[in-house]
Short mmCIF file of C-alpha atoms and ligand atoms in Angstrom, two decimals:
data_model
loop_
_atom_site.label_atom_id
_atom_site.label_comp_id
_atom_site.label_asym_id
_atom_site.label_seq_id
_atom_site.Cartn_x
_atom_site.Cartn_y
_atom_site.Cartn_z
CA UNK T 1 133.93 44.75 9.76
CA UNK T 2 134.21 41.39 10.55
CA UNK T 3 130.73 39.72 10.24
CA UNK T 4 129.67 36.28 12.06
CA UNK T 5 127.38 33.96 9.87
CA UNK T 6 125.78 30.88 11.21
CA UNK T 7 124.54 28.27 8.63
CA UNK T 8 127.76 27.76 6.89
CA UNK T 9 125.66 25.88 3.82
CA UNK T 10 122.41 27.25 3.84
CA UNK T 11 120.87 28.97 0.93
CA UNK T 12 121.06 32.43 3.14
CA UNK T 13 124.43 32.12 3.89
CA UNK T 14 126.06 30.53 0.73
CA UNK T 15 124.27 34.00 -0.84
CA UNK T 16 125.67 36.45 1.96
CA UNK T 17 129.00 34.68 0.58
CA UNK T 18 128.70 35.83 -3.02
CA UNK T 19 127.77 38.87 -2.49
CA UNK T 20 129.91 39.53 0.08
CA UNK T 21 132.98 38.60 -1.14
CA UNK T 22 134.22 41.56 -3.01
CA UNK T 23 133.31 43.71 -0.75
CA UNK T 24 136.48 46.14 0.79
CA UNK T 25 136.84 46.16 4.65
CA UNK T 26 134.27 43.21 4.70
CA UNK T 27 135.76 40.06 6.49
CA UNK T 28 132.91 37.14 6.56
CA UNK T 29 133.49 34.07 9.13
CA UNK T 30 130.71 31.51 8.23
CA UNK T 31 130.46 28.44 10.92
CA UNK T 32 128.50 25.56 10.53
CA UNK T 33 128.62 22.68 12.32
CA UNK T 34 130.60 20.37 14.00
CA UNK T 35 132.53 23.81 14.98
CA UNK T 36 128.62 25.52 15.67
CA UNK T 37 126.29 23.20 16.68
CA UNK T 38 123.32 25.19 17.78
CA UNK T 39 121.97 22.06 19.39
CA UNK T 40 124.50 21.66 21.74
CA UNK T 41 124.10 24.64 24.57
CA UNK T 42 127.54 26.91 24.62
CA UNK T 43 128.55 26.16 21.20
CA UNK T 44 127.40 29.27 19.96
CA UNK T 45 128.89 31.06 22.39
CA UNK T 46 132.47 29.72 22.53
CA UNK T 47 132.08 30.49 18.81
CA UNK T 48 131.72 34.04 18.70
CA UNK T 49 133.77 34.82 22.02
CA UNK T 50 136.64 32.60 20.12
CA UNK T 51 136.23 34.92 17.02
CA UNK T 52 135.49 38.41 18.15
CA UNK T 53 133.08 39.30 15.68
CA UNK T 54 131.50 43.22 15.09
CA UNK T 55 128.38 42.47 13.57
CA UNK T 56 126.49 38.50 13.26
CA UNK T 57 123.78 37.43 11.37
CA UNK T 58 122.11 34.54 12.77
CA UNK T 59 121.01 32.31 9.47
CA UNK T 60 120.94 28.99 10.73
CA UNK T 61 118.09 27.06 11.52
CA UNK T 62 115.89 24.04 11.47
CA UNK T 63 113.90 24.59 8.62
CA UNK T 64 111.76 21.35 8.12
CA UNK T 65 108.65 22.82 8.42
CA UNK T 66 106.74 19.59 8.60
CA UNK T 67 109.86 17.23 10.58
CA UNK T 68 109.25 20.24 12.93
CA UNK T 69 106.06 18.75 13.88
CA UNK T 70 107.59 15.45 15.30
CA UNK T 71 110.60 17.13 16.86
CA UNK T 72 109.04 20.78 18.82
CA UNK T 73 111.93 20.33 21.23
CA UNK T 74 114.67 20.28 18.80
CA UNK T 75 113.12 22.89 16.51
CA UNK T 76 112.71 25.09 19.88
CA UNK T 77 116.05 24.56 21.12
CA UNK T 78 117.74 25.42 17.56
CA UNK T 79 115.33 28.35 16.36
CA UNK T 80 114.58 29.26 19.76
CA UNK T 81 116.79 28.83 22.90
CA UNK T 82 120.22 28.97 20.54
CA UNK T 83 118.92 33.01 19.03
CA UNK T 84 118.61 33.88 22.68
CA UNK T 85 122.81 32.06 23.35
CA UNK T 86 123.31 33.57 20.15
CA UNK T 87 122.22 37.28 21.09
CA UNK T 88 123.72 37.28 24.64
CA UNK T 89 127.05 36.08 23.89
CA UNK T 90 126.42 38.87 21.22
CA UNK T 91 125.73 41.43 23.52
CA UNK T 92 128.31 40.47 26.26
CA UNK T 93 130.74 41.88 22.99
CA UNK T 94 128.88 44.98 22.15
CA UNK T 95 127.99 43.35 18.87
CA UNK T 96 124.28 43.70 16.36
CA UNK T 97 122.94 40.82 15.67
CA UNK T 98 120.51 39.92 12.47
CA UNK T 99 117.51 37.24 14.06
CA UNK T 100 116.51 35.64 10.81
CA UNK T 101 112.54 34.84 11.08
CA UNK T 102 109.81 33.80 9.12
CA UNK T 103 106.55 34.65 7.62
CA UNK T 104 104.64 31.44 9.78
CA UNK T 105 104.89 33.56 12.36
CA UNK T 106 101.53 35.10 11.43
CA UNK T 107 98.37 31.95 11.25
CA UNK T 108 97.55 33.63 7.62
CA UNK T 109 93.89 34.05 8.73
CA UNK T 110 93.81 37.76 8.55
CA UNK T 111 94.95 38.57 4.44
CA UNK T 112 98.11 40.40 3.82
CA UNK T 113 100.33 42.19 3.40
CA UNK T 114 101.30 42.57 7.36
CA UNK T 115 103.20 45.10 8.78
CA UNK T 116 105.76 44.23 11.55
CA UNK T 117 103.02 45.10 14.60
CA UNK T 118 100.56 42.32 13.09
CA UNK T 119 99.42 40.04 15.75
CA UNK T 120 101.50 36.69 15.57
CA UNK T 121 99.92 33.30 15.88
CA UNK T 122 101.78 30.61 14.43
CA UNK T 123 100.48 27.43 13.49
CA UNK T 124 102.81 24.92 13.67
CA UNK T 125 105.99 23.71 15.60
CA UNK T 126 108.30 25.68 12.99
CA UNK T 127 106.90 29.10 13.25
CA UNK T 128 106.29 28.44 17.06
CA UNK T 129 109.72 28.16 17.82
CA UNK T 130 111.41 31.16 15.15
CA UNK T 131 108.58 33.51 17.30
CA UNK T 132 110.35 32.60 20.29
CA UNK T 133 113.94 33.07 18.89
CA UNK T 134 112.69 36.24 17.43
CA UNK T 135 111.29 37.06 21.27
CA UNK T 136 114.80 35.49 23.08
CA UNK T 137 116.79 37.08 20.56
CA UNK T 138 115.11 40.53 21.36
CA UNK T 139 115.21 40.71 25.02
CA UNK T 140 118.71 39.27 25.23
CA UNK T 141 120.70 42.10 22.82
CA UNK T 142 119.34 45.69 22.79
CA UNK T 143 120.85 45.91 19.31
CA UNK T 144 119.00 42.74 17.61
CA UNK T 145 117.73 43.47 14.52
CA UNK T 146 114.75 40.89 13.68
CA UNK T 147 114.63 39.74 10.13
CA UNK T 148 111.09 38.14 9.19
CA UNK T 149 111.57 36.63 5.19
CA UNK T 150 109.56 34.37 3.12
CA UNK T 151 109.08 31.47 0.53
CA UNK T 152 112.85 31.58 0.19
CA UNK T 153 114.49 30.08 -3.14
CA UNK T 154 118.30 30.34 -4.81
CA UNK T 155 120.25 28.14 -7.04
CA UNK T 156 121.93 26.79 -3.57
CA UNK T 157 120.01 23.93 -1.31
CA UNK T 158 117.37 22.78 -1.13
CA UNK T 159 114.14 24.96 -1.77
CA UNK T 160 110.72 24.85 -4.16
CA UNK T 161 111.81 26.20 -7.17
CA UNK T 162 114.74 23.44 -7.13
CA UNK T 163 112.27 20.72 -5.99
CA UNK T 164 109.87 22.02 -9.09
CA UNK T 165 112.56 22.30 -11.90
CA UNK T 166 113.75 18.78 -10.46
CA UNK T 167 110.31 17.29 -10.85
CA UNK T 168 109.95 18.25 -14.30
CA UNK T 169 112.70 16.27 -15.27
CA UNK T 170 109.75 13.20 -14.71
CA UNK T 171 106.80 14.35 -15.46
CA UNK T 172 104.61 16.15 -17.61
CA UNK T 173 102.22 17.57 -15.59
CA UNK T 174 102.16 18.88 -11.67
CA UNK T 175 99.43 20.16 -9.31
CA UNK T 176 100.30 22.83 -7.37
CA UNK T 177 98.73 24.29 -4.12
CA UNK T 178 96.25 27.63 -5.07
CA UNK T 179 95.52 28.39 -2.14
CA UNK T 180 98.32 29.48 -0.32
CA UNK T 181 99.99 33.13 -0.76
CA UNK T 182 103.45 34.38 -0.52
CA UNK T 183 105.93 36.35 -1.50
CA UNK T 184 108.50 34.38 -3.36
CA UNK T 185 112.42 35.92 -2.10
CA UNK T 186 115.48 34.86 -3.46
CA UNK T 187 118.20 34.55 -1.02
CA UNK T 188 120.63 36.36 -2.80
CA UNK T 189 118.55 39.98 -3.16
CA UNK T 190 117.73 39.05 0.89
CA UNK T 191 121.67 38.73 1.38
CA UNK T 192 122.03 42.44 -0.56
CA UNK T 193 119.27 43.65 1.56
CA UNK T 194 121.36 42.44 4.54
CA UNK T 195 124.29 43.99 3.13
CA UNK T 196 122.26 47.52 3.29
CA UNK T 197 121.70 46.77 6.91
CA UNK T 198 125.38 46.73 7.90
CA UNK T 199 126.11 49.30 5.75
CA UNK T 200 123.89 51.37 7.54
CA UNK T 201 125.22 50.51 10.82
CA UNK T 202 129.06 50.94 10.08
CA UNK T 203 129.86 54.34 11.78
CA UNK T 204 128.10 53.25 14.67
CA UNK T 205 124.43 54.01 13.39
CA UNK T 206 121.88 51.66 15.40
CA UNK T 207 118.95 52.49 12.81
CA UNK T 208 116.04 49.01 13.79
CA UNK T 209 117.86 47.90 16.55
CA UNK T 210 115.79 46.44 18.87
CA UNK T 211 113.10 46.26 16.24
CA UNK T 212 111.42 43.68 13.63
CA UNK T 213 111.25 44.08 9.91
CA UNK T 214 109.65 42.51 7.39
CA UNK T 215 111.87 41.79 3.74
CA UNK T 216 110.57 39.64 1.29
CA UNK T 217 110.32 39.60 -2.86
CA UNK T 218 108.19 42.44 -4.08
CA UNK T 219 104.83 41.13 -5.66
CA UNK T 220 103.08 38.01 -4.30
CA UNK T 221 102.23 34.82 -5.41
CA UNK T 222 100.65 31.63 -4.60
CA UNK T 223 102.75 28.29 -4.99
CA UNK T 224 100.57 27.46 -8.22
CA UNK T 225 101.90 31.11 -9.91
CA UNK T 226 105.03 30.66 -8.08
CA UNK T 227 105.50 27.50 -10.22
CA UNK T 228 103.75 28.39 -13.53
CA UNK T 229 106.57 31.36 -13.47
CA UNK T 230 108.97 28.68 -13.03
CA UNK T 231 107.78 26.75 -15.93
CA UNK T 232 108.07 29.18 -18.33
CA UNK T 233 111.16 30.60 -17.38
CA UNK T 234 112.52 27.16 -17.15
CA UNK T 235 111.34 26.63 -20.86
CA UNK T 236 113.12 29.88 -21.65
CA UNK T 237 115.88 28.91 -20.15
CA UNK T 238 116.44 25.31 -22.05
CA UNK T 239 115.57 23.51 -19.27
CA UNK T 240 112.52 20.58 -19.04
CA UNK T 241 109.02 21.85 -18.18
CA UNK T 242 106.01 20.84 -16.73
CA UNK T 243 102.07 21.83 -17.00
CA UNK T 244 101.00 23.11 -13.69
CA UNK T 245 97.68 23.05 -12.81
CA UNK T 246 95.92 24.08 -9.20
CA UNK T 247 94.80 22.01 -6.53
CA UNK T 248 93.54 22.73 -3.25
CA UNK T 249 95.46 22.41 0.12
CA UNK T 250 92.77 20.52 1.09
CA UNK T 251 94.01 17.87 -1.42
CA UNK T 252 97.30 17.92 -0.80
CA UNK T 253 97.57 17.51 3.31
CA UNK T 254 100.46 18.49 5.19
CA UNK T 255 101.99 17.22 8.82
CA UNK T 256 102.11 21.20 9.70
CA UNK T 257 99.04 23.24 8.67
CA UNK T 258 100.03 26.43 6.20
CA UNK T 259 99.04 29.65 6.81
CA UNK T 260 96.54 30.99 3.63
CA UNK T 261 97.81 33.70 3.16
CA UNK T 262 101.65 35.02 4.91
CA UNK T 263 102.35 37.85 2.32
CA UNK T 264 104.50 40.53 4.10
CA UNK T 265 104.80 44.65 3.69
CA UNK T 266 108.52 45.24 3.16
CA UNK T 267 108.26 48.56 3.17
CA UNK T 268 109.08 49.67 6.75
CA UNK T 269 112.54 48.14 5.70
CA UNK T 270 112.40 50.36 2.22
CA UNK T 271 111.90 53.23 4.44
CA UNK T 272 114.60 52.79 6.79
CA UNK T 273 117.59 51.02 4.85
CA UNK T 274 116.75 52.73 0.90
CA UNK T 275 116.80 49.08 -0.14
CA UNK T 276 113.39 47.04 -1.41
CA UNK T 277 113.67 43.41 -2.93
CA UNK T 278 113.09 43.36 -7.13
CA UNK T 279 109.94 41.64 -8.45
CA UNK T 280 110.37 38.14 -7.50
CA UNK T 281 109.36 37.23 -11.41
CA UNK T 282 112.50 39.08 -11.97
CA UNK T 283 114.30 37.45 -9.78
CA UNK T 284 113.26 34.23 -10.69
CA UNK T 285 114.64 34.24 -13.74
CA UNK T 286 117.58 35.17 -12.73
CA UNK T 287 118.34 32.06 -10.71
CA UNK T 288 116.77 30.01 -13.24
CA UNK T 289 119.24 31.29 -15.69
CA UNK T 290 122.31 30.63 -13.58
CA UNK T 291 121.03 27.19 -12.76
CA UNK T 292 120.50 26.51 -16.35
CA UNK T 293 124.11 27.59 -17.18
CA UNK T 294 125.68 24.84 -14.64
CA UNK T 295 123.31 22.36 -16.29
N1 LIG L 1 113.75 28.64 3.51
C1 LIG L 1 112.65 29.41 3.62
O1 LIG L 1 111.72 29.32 2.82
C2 LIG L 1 112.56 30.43 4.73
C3 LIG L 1 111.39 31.20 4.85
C4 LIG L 1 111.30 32.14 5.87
C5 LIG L 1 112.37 32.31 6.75
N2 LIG L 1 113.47 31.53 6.61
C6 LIG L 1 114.56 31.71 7.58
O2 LIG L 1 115.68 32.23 6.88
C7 LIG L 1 116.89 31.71 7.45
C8 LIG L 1 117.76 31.10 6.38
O3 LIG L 1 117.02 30.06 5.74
P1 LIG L 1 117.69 29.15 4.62
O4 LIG L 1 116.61 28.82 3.63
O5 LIG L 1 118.98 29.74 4.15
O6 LIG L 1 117.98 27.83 5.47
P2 LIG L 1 118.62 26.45 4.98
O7 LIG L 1 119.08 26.55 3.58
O8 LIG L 1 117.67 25.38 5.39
O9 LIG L 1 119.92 26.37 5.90
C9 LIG L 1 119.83 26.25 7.26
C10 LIG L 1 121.23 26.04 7.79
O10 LIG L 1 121.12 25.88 9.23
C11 LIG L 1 122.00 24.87 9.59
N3 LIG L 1 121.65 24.22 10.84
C12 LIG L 1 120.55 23.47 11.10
N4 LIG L 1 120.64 22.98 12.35
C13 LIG L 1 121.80 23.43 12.87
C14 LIG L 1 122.45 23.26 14.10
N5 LIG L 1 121.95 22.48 15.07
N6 LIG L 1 123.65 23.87 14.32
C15 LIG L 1 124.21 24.61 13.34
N7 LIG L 1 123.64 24.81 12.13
C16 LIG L 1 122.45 24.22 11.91
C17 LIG L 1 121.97 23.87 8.45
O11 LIG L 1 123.11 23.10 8.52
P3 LIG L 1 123.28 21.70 7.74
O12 LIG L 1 123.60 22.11 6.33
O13 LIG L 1 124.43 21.06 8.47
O14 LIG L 1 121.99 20.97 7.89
C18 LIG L 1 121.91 24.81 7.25
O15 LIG L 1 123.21 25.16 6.84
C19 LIG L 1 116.45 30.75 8.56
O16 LIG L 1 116.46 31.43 9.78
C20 LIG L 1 115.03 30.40 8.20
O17 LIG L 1 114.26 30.08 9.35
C21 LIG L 1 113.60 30.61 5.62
#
């Protein structure tokens, strides 16, 4: 199977590359730009009708959650109107495509964990425009498979647990939003989970096509635990740590408002793929340990 990946250097895709790699029959093209440039209408399509794939996951994306706030129309024409190019040209080959979305979909309001039929209501510029990629995506290929993920970390990119470890470097102590809750996912169990996806579809299978799914790290957190765990597995791990201690959102303002509480079921995607995301304490310490070992 050759399998299209957009977001040549994202923390997604770099992930889908590891685990990938060794896997027989399994031939991964990964574009970023200048050769994809989802801002530029018909890149994405000359892309994937110049290299035929069977199966793509669409991973990039503009995923300044706050810069999103200044710049709707570029954050709707990447996330949004360039899933729907993506998912046509897609379909015009017969080809599944993976619609990566997001847990700001949902405004938080209601308490978790959602199932995939939860009403959406995003809050800001960012979730507004991955709803309507998920939405373009959908209606453009019968055989788009919407991904919705979460709070995503891995030792690649840029991402909170990096931006945490990298602030303890400096300081001694760090408050930490308490009032937000997630599930922490690391991209690389996410690009396994994938992996069960296409597994599942080679053969021909077309088990959640045309649906949405919900994968995310098993167990929930808010950013405060998320980066207490961090702490002490960093201090396990040789690496500088920091006291955390919890503040309020209300302290610590944003340009795009946070949903309280975004923590997604997963387990419509256990059900249907055999595949659920490890504890994301587990998993934490797992990246922490191979970031530790290039220190
Ligand atoms: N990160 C999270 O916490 C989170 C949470 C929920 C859902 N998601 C979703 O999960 C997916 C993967 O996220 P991630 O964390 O792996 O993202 P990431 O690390 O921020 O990577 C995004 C990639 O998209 C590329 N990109 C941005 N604009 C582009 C454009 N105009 N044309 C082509 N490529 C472009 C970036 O390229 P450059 O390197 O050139 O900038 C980057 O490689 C995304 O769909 C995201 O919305 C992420």
């Amino acid at each position: 199977m050759r399998l299209m990946i957009t977001g040549r250097d994202g923390q997604l895709v770099r992930s889908l590359i590891r685990r990938g790699a060794n896997i027989p029959g399994l031939e991964l093209v990964a574009l970023g730009r200048p050769e994809l440039d989802l801002e530029q209408p018909g890149s994405a399509a000359r892309a994937i009708t110049a290299h035929r794939p069977d199966a793509i996951v669409n991973a990039a994306a503009y995923t300044a959650v706050d810069q999103a706030e200044d710049e709707p129309d570029r954050a709707v024409r990447i996330n949004g109107e360039a899933a729907g190019e993506i998912a046509a040209a897609a379909a015009a080959l017969g080809a599944p495509l993976i619609q990566l979305s997001t847990d700001y979909v949902f405004d938080g309001r209601a308490g978790g964990p959602r199932t995939e039929d939860a009403p959406v209501s995003p809050l800001g510029s960012y979730g507004r425009s991955k709803l309507l990629g998920e939405q373009l995506a959908l209606a453009a290929n019968s055989r788009t498979l919407v991904l919705r993920t979460a709070w995503v970390y891995s030792p690649f990119g840029r991402n909170f647990l990096k931006t945490m470890l990298t602030l303890a470097r400096d300081r001694d102590a760090l408050t930490v939003v308490a009032d937000q809750r997630g599930n922490p996912s690391s991209a690389l169990d996410l690009a396994d989970g994938i992996l069960a996806v296409l597994r599942t579809w080679e053969g021909g299978a077309r088990v959640g096509q045309g649906g949405t799914y919900h994968l995310a790290g098993t167990g929930d957190a808010t950013w405060c635990e998320f980066a207490a765990a961090i702490m002490v597995e960093a201090a396990a791990a040789g690496l500088p740590a920091a006291r955390v201690s919890p503040i309020a959102t209300a302290h610590f303002p944003t340009k795009a408002p946070r949903p309280a509480d975004s923590t997604l079921d997963s387990s419509k995607f256990a059900r249907d793929f055999a595949f659920r995301m490890p504890d994301w304490r587990r998993s934490t310490a797992e990246v922490i340990a191979e970031i530790a070992r290039a220190a």
